[in-house]
């Protein structure tokens, strides 16, 4: 059986081979941590956006969407704290000249020990069979206890050093743990420095006054600075939300794991403005609602978990991630934060403009508190792709790779396939294609044997293949093959559209 790393590699090459994700600028040897979405990738991505937008904006009368510009006034990033504090601790290895995130080096050290613990647990489970009590083993096995203590100690020191912003102590920790550079194998490290993750550029031509501006590292600030515009023009009453989907840019020090951590990515964010004092109730409501959204995709509830933050950002009074079980383990997919009135108050202070709401029920004005839900579009894409990727051995001994993408998100909804390329079957298939193509993205394919065409559609996750044969010409029926079960049914052509519609209906 292939291990998770092998599976992940296969998913990445499948994504490329079948037109989902290409490395950016590939003919120039690529650009680190930047990717392009191909012909099926863009469809899947658009469908995810649409699914989120419908759940957030269409489904809630009190949430509206906006699309703010990527370039914003530079003072916005001063007010939000990004200019001073949006940074990661960085360290270089002097021999390999490779750059790392200092905290990630320590976390990787902990993950390696965790692997050792898991191996001990696996071995013991085999040895003891049915009578194995994992919790007791973890609590009492000498070696496991020692391993666990090392992890706890390393992470506690890391946490404290970062909270104190004591970068010399972070370096000392790396030395104490004897962490070596994975490339050179040496411990020849530089000092740890803070590295700001924002990209910047100049606005205006050289002859004019130039001005340093930033590529936004989150879409959220575009929402905050439009809070009053939307509230007034939409006559919104608190509680209400503003949603936005758009690009964000971060000069990540360590960019790896394919589209999990990119330098250019997309976020789907919603800021929900509430009366001060009610924010923690809304925080719990949004946690539950967002988890339900994830579950509605049908990837399996066991693949999600909440991860409450131990260390809160300066602007938050509660924060939690929704983590997904990626092939490389449980990792953050979405963040839910109670951001208090930090952002609006900061913009009020820096801009000198009031950002208050007059609450007619209380007969008073206040700066609203905010609950934020922020999900990475590319990470959602990766979650779906990696859980959809399935290698199957079929009864006849052959194998297939099928992407079990939730039908509502599948790039192509149906493939129309004439059994052979003559006898009027292509013409009939084209007629069906023309009838369906306005409602669903369909694909017409007449090349190769029908079995190979089914495999091609399986590989891109098409829920239905509609085959036109000689009987179709006689009685206006086709066979419709379902992707996951591979079962084929003979149905009237008139029923096809409704079958597809039911399959892709959104069930929230
Ligand atoms: N406005 C809040 C905010 O930006 P975040 O936790 O930094 O919070 C939110 O980011 C989400 O954006 C993450 O949960 C993740 O899904 C996605 N994300 C963040 N950095 C990313 C990166 N470098 N590449 C891909 N997705 C990223």
GROMACS .gro file of C-alpha atoms in nm, residues 54-501:
model
  448
   54UNK     CA    1  -2.440   3.093  -0.226
   55UNK     CA    2  -2.408   2.964   0.132
   56UNK     CA    3  -2.290   3.297   0.268
   57UNK     CA    4  -2.455   3.568   0.058
   58UNK     CA    5  -2.757   3.411  -0.111
   59UNK     CA    6  -2.855   3.204   0.192
   60UNK     CA    7  -2.833   3.492   0.444
   61UNK     CA    8  -3.052   3.797   0.395
   62UNK     CA    9  -2.818   3.998   0.617
   63UNK     CA   10  -2.495   3.924   0.431
   64UNK     CA   11  -2.391   4.107   0.116
   65UNK     CA   12  -2.081   4.078  -0.099
   66UNK     CA   13  -1.825   4.324  -0.230
   67UNK     CA   14  -1.517   4.316  -0.451
   68UNK     CA   15  -1.262   4.567  -0.327
   69UNK     CA   16  -0.938   4.656  -0.504
   70UNK     CA   17  -0.615   4.472  -0.431
   71UNK     CA   18  -0.424   4.802  -0.410
   72UNK     CA   19  -0.523   5.006  -0.109
   73UNK     CA   20  -0.400   5.316   0.069
   74UNK     CA   21  -0.072   5.220   0.243
   75UNK     CA   22  -0.188   5.362   0.576
   76UNK     CA   23  -0.448   5.084   0.590
   77UNK     CA   24  -0.167   4.835   0.654
   78UNK     CA   25  -0.019   5.057   0.920
   79UNK     CA   26  -0.356   5.076   1.095
   80UNK     CA   27  -0.420   4.702   1.067
   81UNK     CA   28  -0.081   4.624   1.226
   82UNK     CA   29   0.054   4.446   0.918
   83UNK     CA   30   0.342   4.689   0.855
   84UNK     CA   31   0.476   4.644   1.208
   85UNK     CA   32   0.377   4.292   1.297
   86UNK     CA   33   0.290   4.073   0.996
   87UNK     CA   34   0.614   3.879   1.002
   88UNK     CA   35   0.761   3.536   1.060
   89UNK     CA   36   1.088   3.452   1.237
   90UNK     CA   37   1.345   3.358   0.973
   91UNK     CA   38   1.680   3.181   0.995
   92UNK     CA   39   1.939   3.093   0.730
   93UNK     CA   40   2.180   2.804   0.713
   94UNK     CA   41   2.519   2.949   0.624
   95UNK     CA   42   2.636   2.636   0.440
   96UNK     CA   43   2.335   2.555   0.224
   97UNK     CA   44   2.225   2.922   0.203
   98UNK     CA   45   1.872   2.794   0.252
   99UNK     CA   46   1.622   3.002   0.441
  100UNK     CA   47   1.377   2.857   0.695
  101UNK     CA   48   1.106   2.968   0.929
  102UNK     CA   49   1.260   2.924   1.271
  103UNK     CA   50   0.930   2.817   1.429
  104UNK     CA   51   0.872   2.561   1.152
  105UNK     CA   52   1.214   2.404   1.217
  106UNK     CA   53   1.109   2.345   1.579
  107UNK     CA   54   0.763   2.223   1.474
  108UNK     CA   55   0.921   1.979   1.227
  109UNK     CA   56   1.147   1.854   1.505
  110UNK     CA   57   0.835   1.790   1.716
  111UNK     CA   58   0.659   1.621   1.422
  112UNK     CA   59   0.951   1.382   1.375
  113UNK     CA   60   0.930   1.275   1.738
  114UNK     CA   61   0.553   1.241   1.700
  115UNK     CA   62   0.620   1.000   1.413
  116UNK     CA   63   0.843   0.795   1.639
  117UNK     CA   64   0.567   0.782   1.901
  118UNK     CA   65   0.317   0.669   1.639
  119UNK     CA   66   0.552   0.393   1.527
  120UNK     CA   67   0.586   0.271   1.887
  121UNK     CA   68   0.207   0.275   1.921
  122UNK     CA   69   0.164   0.082   1.596
  123UNK     CA   70   0.418  -0.181   1.700
  124UNK     CA   71   0.254  -0.224   2.040
  125UNK     CA   72  -0.093  -0.245   1.885
  126UNK     CA   73   0.028  -0.535   1.670
  127UNK     CA   74   0.195  -0.703   1.966
  128UNK     CA   75  -0.102  -0.678   2.203
  129UNK     CA   76  -0.379  -0.730   1.949
  130UNK     CA   77  -0.736  -0.681   2.070
  131UNK     CA   78  -0.642  -0.617   2.432
  132UNK     CA   79  -0.435  -0.308   2.340
  133UNK     CA   80  -0.523   0.002   2.538
  134UNK     CA   81  -0.366   0.292   2.345
  135UNK     CA   82  -0.430   0.561   2.605
  136UNK     CA   83  -0.271   0.353   2.879
  137UNK     CA   84   0.026   0.268   2.655
  138UNK     CA   85   0.087   0.634   2.574
  139UNK     CA   86   0.064   0.728   2.942
  140UNK     CA   87   0.293   0.456   3.075
  141UNK     CA   88   0.544   0.339   2.813
  142UNK     CA   89   0.878   0.481   2.923
  143UNK     CA   90   1.006   0.565   2.574
  144UNK     CA   91   0.678   0.725   2.462
  145UNK     CA   92   0.657   0.932   2.781
  146UNK     CA   93   1.010   1.059   2.723
  147UNK     CA   94   0.937   1.144   2.360
  148UNK     CA   95   0.619   1.326   2.458
  149UNK     CA   96   0.805   1.528   2.722
  150UNK     CA   97   1.058   1.639   2.459
  151UNK     CA   98   0.777   1.761   2.231
  152UNK     CA   99   0.592   1.941   2.508
  153UNK     CA  100   0.909   2.108   2.631
  154UNK     CA  101   1.023   2.222   2.283
  155UNK     CA  102   0.685   2.363   2.186
  156UNK     CA  103   0.634   2.536   2.521
  157UNK     CA  104   0.975   2.707   2.489
  158UNK     CA  105   0.898   2.807   2.131
  159UNK     CA  106   0.563   2.952   2.231
  160UNK     CA  107   0.711   3.152   2.516
  161UNK     CA  108   1.002   3.284   2.308
  162UNK     CA  109   0.769   3.396   2.031
  163UNK     CA  110   0.526   3.559   2.274
  164UNK     CA  111   0.819   3.746   2.431
  165UNK     CA  112   0.952   3.823   2.082
  166UNK     CA  113   1.285   3.689   2.209
  167UNK     CA  114   1.453   3.588   1.882
  168UNK     CA  115   1.788   3.509   2.047
  169UNK     CA  116   1.608   3.253   2.262
  170UNK     CA  117   1.451   3.098   1.951
  171UNK     CA  118   1.801   3.057   1.805
  172UNK     CA  119   1.920   2.905   2.136
  173UNK     CA  120   1.628   2.660   2.125
  174UNK     CA  121   1.726   2.547   1.773
  175UNK     CA  122   2.081   2.494   1.894
  176UNK     CA  123   1.973   2.311   2.210
  177UNK     CA  124   1.754   2.076   2.007
  178UNK     CA  125   2.053   2.017   1.774
  179UNK     CA  126   1.839   2.083   1.469
  180UNK     CA  127   2.037   2.049   1.146
  181UNK     CA  128   1.967   2.196   0.804
  182UNK     CA  129   1.786   1.929   0.597
  183UNK     CA  130   1.998   2.025   0.295
  184UNK     CA  131   2.356   2.072   0.430
  185UNK     CA  132   2.313   1.863   0.744
  186UNK     CA  133   2.501   2.129   0.946
  187UNK     CA  134   2.410   2.343   1.249
  188UNK     CA  135   2.576   2.653   1.108
  189UNK     CA  136   2.284   2.896   1.159
  190UNK     CA  137   2.253   3.274   1.132
  191UNK     CA  138   2.070   3.481   1.394
  192UNK     CA  139   1.689   3.468   1.386
  193UNK     CA  140   1.530   3.780   1.231
  194UNK     CA  141   1.174   3.893   1.171
  195UNK     CA  142   1.072   3.891   0.805
  196UNK     CA  143   0.768   4.092   0.692
  197UNK     CA  144   0.547   3.887   0.462
  198UNK     CA  145   0.395   4.172   0.263
  199UNK     CA  146   0.499   4.231  -0.097
  200UNK     CA  147   0.534   4.595  -0.191
  201UNK     CA  148   0.555   4.792  -0.511
  202UNK     CA  149   0.553   5.153  -0.627
  203UNK     CA  150   0.246   5.334  -0.746
  204UNK     CA  151   0.275   5.616  -0.997
  205UNK     CA  152   0.531   5.672  -1.273
  206UNK     CA  153   0.881   5.785  -1.182
  207UNK     CA  154   0.814   6.142  -1.285
  208UNK     CA  155   0.535   6.168  -1.033
  209UNK     CA  156   0.563   6.124  -0.659
  210UNK     CA  157   0.617   5.756  -0.598
  211UNK     CA  158   0.441   5.587  -0.319
  212UNK     CA  159   0.513   5.245  -0.171
  213UNK     CA  160   0.199   5.037  -0.168
  214UNK     CA  161   0.139   4.678  -0.065
  215UNK     CA  162  -0.022   4.381  -0.230
  216UNK     CA  163  -0.291   4.293   0.022
  217UNK     CA  164  -0.201   3.998   0.247
  218UNK     CA  165  -0.572   3.942   0.332
  219UNK     CA  166  -0.897   4.056   0.174
  220UNK     CA  167  -1.046   4.150   0.512
  221UNK     CA  168  -0.916   4.508   0.524
  222UNK     CA  169  -1.101   4.591   0.202
  223UNK     CA  170  -1.418   4.497   0.389
  224UNK     CA  171  -1.339   4.702   0.700
  225UNK     CA  172  -1.267   5.021   0.508
  226UNK     CA  173  -1.595   4.981   0.318
  227UNK     CA  174  -1.797   4.908   0.630
  228UNK     CA  175  -1.986   5.238   0.632
  229UNK     CA  176  -2.029   5.252   0.253
  230UNK     CA  177  -2.208   4.918   0.258
  231UNK     CA  178  -2.398   4.980   0.579
  232UNK     CA  179  -2.536   5.313   0.458
  233UNK     CA  180  -2.606   5.228   0.095
  234UNK     CA  181  -2.750   4.886   0.180
  235UNK     CA  182  -2.937   5.019   0.484
  236UNK     CA  183  -2.790   4.726   0.675
  237UNK     CA  184  -2.887   4.670   1.038
  238UNK     CA  185  -2.658   4.508   1.287
  239UNK     CA  186  -2.598   4.214   1.297
  240UNK     CA  187  -2.492   4.195   0.933
  241UNK     CA  188  -2.206   4.061   0.727
  242UNK     CA  189  -1.993   4.158   0.427
  243UNK     CA  190  -1.837   3.881   0.220
  244UNK     CA  191  -1.557   3.894  -0.033
  245UNK     CA  192  -1.358   3.653  -0.247
  246UNK     CA  193  -1.024   3.762  -0.383
  247UNK     CA  194  -0.651   3.731  -0.421
  248UNK     CA  195  -0.410   3.775  -0.134
  249UNK     CA  196  -0.031   3.779  -0.142
  250UNK     CA  197   0.224   3.672   0.116
  251UNK     CA  198   0.597   3.638   0.071
  252UNK     CA  199   0.601   3.309   0.261
  253UNK     CA  200   0.949   3.208   0.379
  254UNK     CA  201   0.879   2.840   0.351
  255UNK     CA  202   0.645   2.765   0.069
  256UNK     CA  203   0.577   2.398   0.026
  257UNK     CA  204   0.310   2.132   0.009
  258UNK     CA  205   0.189   2.229  -0.336
  259UNK     CA  206  -0.105   2.472  -0.323
  260UNK     CA  207  -0.130   2.452   0.057
  261UNK     CA  208   0.107   2.743   0.115
  262UNK     CA  209   0.139   2.979  -0.181
  263UNK     CA  210   0.274   3.327  -0.233
  264UNK     CA  211  -0.031   3.427  -0.439
  265UNK     CA  212  -0.358   3.269  -0.330
  266UNK     CA  213  -0.729   3.336  -0.287
  267UNK     CA  214  -0.935   3.386   0.024
  268UNK     CA  215  -1.309   3.373   0.085
  269UNK     CA  216  -1.371   3.598   0.383
  270UNK     CA  217  -1.672   3.728   0.568
  271UNK     CA  218  -1.677   3.992   0.840
  272UNK     CA  219  -1.988   3.980   1.057
  273UNK     CA  220  -2.058   4.304   1.246
  274UNK     CA  221  -2.229   4.264   1.582
  275UNK     CA  222  -2.327   4.455   1.892
  276UNK     CA  223  -2.038   4.467   2.146
  277UNK     CA  224  -2.086   4.203   2.414
  278UNK     CA  225  -2.265   3.959   2.182
  279UNK     CA  226  -1.954   3.861   1.989
  280UNK     CA  227  -1.875   3.537   2.170
  281UNK     CA  228  -2.224   3.400   2.103
  282UNK     CA  229  -2.184   3.485   1.736
  283UNK     CA  230  -1.838   3.329   1.738
  284UNK     CA  231  -1.991   2.997   1.849
  285UNK     CA  232  -2.273   3.028   1.593
  286UNK     CA  233  -2.031   3.088   1.308
  287UNK     CA  234  -1.806   2.803   1.417
  288UNK     CA  235  -2.102   2.565   1.399
  289UNK     CA  236  -2.231   2.707   1.072
  290UNK     CA  237  -1.895   2.694   0.896
  291UNK     CA  238  -1.832   2.337   1.009
  292UNK     CA  239  -2.176   2.242   0.876
  293UNK     CA  240  -2.083   2.398   0.541
  294UNK     CA  241  -1.770   2.183   0.523
  295UNK     CA  242  -1.966   1.872   0.621
  296UNK     CA  243  -2.222   1.946   0.349
  297UNK     CA  244  -1.955   1.872   0.088
  298UNK     CA  245  -1.963   1.509   0.195
  299UNK     CA  246  -1.587   1.453   0.232
  300UNK     CA  247  -1.652   1.285   0.569
  301UNK     CA  248  -1.693   1.458   0.908
  302UNK     CA  249  -1.397   1.261   1.047
  303UNK     CA  250  -1.169   1.466   0.821
  304UNK     CA  251  -1.242   1.792   1.004
  305UNK     CA  252  -1.166   1.915   1.353
  306UNK     CA  253  -1.161   2.240   1.545
  307UNK     CA  254  -0.830   2.368   1.672
  308UNK     CA  255  -0.876   2.648   1.927
  309UNK     CA  256  -0.584   2.894   1.937
  310UNK     CA  257  -0.385   2.889   2.261
  311UNK     CA  258  -0.209   3.211   2.171
  312UNK     CA  259  -0.448   3.487   2.060
  313UNK     CA  260  -0.348   3.761   1.818
  314UNK     CA  261  -0.348   4.107   1.978
  315UNK     CA  262  -0.681   4.195   1.812
  316UNK     CA  263  -0.874   3.877   1.900
  317UNK     CA  264  -1.069   3.767   2.207
  318UNK     CA  265  -1.137   3.418   2.066
  319UNK     CA  266  -1.000   3.228   1.768
  320UNK     CA  267  -1.020   2.882   1.626
  321UNK     CA  268  -0.923   2.698   1.309
  322UNK     CA  269  -1.113   2.437   1.119
  323UNK     CA  270  -0.849   2.182   1.028
  324UNK     CA  271  -0.873   1.928   0.749
  325UNK     CA  272  -0.695   1.594   0.724
  326UNK     CA  273  -0.470   1.658   0.424
  327UNK     CA  274  -0.241   1.376   0.303
  328UNK     CA  275   0.031   1.537   0.520
  329UNK     CA  276  -0.188   1.548   0.833
  330UNK     CA  277  -0.446   1.775   0.996
  331UNK     CA  278  -0.377   2.138   0.894
  332UNK     CA  279  -0.561   2.470   0.896
  333UNK     CA  280  -0.823   2.515   0.627
  334UNK     CA  281  -1.029   2.801   0.772
  335UNK     CA  282  -0.985   3.050   1.053
  336UNK     CA  283  -1.271   3.187   1.263
  337UNK     CA  284  -1.176   3.488   1.470
  338UNK     CA  285  -1.351   3.719   1.709
  339UNK     CA  286  -1.163   4.037   1.612
  340UNK     CA  287  -1.332   4.269   1.861
  341UNK     CA  288  -1.351   4.633   1.742
  342UNK     CA  289  -0.976   4.636   1.674
  343UNK     CA  290  -0.981   4.695   1.297
  344UNK     CA  291  -1.265   4.947   1.278
  345UNK     CA  292  -1.127   5.143   1.574
  346UNK     CA  293  -0.778   5.146   1.421
  347UNK     CA  294  -0.912   5.272   1.086
  348UNK     CA  295  -1.118   5.530   1.269
  349UNK     CA  296  -0.805   5.652   1.446
  350UNK     CA  297  -0.574   5.649   1.142
  351UNK     CA  298  -0.824   5.794   0.893
  352UNK     CA  299  -0.982   6.043   1.130
  353UNK     CA  300  -1.327   5.932   0.999
  354UNK     CA  301  -1.596   5.796   1.229
  355UNK     CA  302  -1.674   5.428   1.167
  356UNK     CA  303  -1.969   5.393   1.398
  357UNK     CA  304  -2.313   5.246   1.379
  358UNK     CA  305  -2.621   5.407   1.527
  359UNK     CA  306  -2.821   5.131   1.693
  360UNK     CA  307  -3.188   5.242   1.693
  361UNK     CA  308  -3.284   4.980   1.952
  362UNK     CA  309  -3.026   5.101   2.202
  363UNK     CA  310  -3.047   5.459   2.082
  364UNK     CA  311  -2.667   5.486   2.084
  365UNK     CA  312  -2.370   5.477   1.850
  366UNK     CA  313  -2.082   5.234   1.880
  367UNK     CA  314  -1.798   5.074   1.686
  368UNK     CA  315  -1.928   4.725   1.607
  369UNK     CA  316  -1.744   4.408   1.707
  370UNK     CA  317  -1.653   4.163   1.433
  371UNK     CA  318  -1.655   3.788   1.383
  372UNK     CA  319  -1.449   3.685   1.084
  373UNK     CA  320  -1.466   3.362   0.888
  374UNK     CA  321  -1.169   3.326   0.654
  375UNK     CA  322  -1.118   3.025   0.432
  376UNK     CA  323  -0.846   2.962   0.176
  377UNK     CA  324  -0.987   2.882  -0.165
  378UNK     CA  325  -0.676   2.697  -0.280
  379UNK     CA  326  -0.667   2.494   0.040
  380UNK     CA  327  -1.032   2.401  -0.008
  381UNK     CA  328  -0.943   2.298  -0.363
  382UNK     CA  329  -0.661   2.082  -0.226
  383UNK     CA  330  -0.887   1.929   0.040
  384UNK     CA  331  -1.140   1.833  -0.225
  385UNK     CA  332  -0.884   1.707  -0.475
  386UNK     CA  333  -0.694   1.500  -0.223
  387UNK     CA  334  -1.000   1.337  -0.073
  388UNK     CA  335  -1.149   1.281  -0.420
  389UNK     CA  336  -0.844   1.103  -0.561
  390UNK     CA  337  -0.910   0.729  -0.557
  391UNK     CA  338  -0.724   0.439  -0.714
  392UNK     CA  339  -0.952   0.141  -0.769
  393UNK     CA  340  -0.901  -0.216  -0.872
  394UNK     CA  341  -1.200  -0.329  -1.075
  395UNK     CA  342  -1.363  -0.671  -1.085
  396UNK     CA  343  -1.217  -0.749  -1.426
  397UNK     CA  344  -0.867  -0.693  -1.286
  398UNK     CA  345  -0.815  -0.355  -1.451
  399UNK     CA  346  -0.750  -0.036  -1.256
  400UNK     CA  347  -0.894   0.311  -1.269
  401UNK     CA  348  -0.820   0.647  -1.111
  402UNK     CA  349  -1.139   0.830  -1.028
  403UNK     CA  350  -1.185   1.174  -0.877
  404UNK     CA  351  -1.487   1.147  -0.650
  405UNK     CA  352  -1.541   1.522  -0.650
  406UNK     CA  353  -1.875   1.626  -0.494
  407UNK     CA  354  -2.100   1.646  -0.805
  408UNK     CA  355  -2.202   2.005  -0.730
  409UNK     CA  356  -1.836   2.104  -0.765
  410UNK     CA  357  -1.731   1.875  -1.050
  411UNK     CA  358  -1.574   2.070  -1.341
  412UNK     CA  359  -1.770   1.885  -1.610
  413UNK     CA  360  -2.117   1.767  -1.516
  414UNK     CA  361  -2.177   1.526  -1.803
  415UNK     CA  362  -1.993   1.381  -2.100
  416UNK     CA  363  -2.188   1.303  -2.415
  417UNK     CA  364  -2.041   1.005  -2.595
  418UNK     CA  365  -2.158   0.855  -2.925
  419UNK     CA  366  -2.077   0.483  -2.908
  420UNK     CA  367  -1.921   0.491  -3.254
  421UNK     CA  368  -1.832   0.768  -3.495
  422UNK     CA  369  -2.086   0.681  -3.766
  423UNK     CA  370  -2.447   0.578  -3.839
  424UNK     CA  371  -2.579   0.919  -3.728
  425UNK     CA  372  -2.475   0.867  -3.364
  426UNK     CA  373  -2.244   1.174  -3.350
  427UNK     CA  374  -2.525   1.394  -3.487
  428UNK     CA  375  -2.769   1.264  -3.222
  429UNK     CA  376  -2.507   1.312  -2.949
  430UNK     CA  377  -2.449   1.670  -3.066
  431UNK     CA  378  -2.823   1.735  -3.041
  432UNK     CA  379  -2.818   1.623  -2.676
  433UNK     CA  380  -2.507   1.827  -2.610
  434UNK     CA  381  -2.676   2.137  -2.754
  435UNK     CA  382  -2.982   2.082  -2.536
  436UNK     CA  383  -2.777   2.048  -2.217
  437UNK     CA  384  -2.488   2.286  -2.263
  438UNK     CA  385  -2.665   2.601  -2.162
  439UNK     CA  386  -2.747   2.458  -1.818
  440UNK     CA  387  -2.443   2.246  -1.746
  441UNK     CA  388  -2.082   2.240  -1.855
  442UNK     CA  389  -2.074   1.927  -2.072
  443UNK     CA  390  -1.808   1.768  -2.284
  444UNK     CA  391  -1.853   1.595  -2.619
  445UNK     CA  392  -1.605   1.314  -2.689
  446UNK     CA  393  -1.607   1.067  -2.979
  447UNK     CA  394  -1.240   0.965  -2.982
  448UNK     CA  395  -1.119   0.616  -2.875
  449UNK     CA  396  -1.307   0.315  -2.743
  450UNK     CA  397  -1.591   0.388  -2.503
  451UNK     CA  398  -1.403   0.232  -2.207
  452UNK     CA  399  -1.113   0.470  -2.249
  453UNK     CA  400  -1.348   0.763  -2.272
  454UNK     CA  401  -1.513   0.657  -1.944
  455UNK     CA  402  -1.167   0.644  -1.781
  456UNK     CA  403  -1.086   0.995  -1.905
  457UNK     CA  404  -1.406   1.128  -1.751
  458UNK     CA  405  -1.344   0.937  -1.425
  459UNK     CA  406  -1.002   1.098  -1.405
  460UNK     CA  407  -1.150   1.449  -1.411
  461UNK     CA  408  -1.445   1.360  -1.187
  462UNK     CA  409  -1.737   1.389  -1.430
  463UNK     CA  410  -2.045   1.255  -1.245
  464UNK     CA  411  -2.227   1.129  -1.556
  465UNK     CA  412  -2.141   0.980  -1.894
  466UNK     CA  413  -2.426   0.974  -2.142
  467UNK     CA  414  -2.380   0.722  -2.419
  468UNK     CA  415  -2.566   0.743  -2.746
  469UNK     CA  416  -2.604   0.408  -2.929
  470UNK     CA  417  -2.814   0.262  -3.208
  471UNK     CA  418  -3.111   0.211  -2.980
  472UNK     CA  419  -3.108   0.586  -2.914
  473UNK     CA  420  -3.205   0.644  -3.276
  474UNK     CA  421  -3.499   0.407  -3.239
  475UNK     CA  422  -3.651   0.502  -2.904
  476UNK     CA  423  -3.484   0.826  -2.790
  477UNK     CA  424  -3.316   0.664  -2.489
  478UNK     CA  425  -2.952   0.677  -2.379
  479UNK     CA  426  -2.746   0.499  -2.118
  480UNK     CA  427  -2.638   0.712  -1.828
  481UNK     CA  428  -2.337   0.590  -1.632
  482UNK     CA  429  -2.276   0.710  -1.280
  483UNK     CA  430  -1.912   0.784  -1.198
  484UNK     CA  431  -1.874   0.627  -0.851
  485UNK     CA  432  -2.081   0.310  -0.888
  486UNK     CA  433  -2.016   0.279  -1.263
  487UNK     CA  434  -2.377   0.157  -1.287
  488UNK     CA  435  -2.549   0.220  -1.618
  489UNK     CA  436  -2.914   0.285  -1.663
  490UNK     CA  437  -3.123   0.329  -1.974
  491UNK     CA  438  -3.328   0.647  -1.957
  492UNK     CA  439  -3.525   0.869  -2.190
  493UNK     CA  440  -3.328   1.164  -2.328
  494UNK     CA  441  -3.594   1.393  -2.180
  495UNK     CA  442  -3.506   1.270  -1.828
  496UNK     CA  443  -3.131   1.341  -1.849
  497UNK     CA  444  -3.137   1.708  -1.754
  498UNK     CA  445  -3.347   1.642  -1.444
  499UNK     CA  446  -3.121   1.355  -1.333
  500UNK     CA  447  -2.818   1.584  -1.350
  501UNK     CA  448  -3.003   1.868  -1.178
   0.00000   0.00000   0.00000
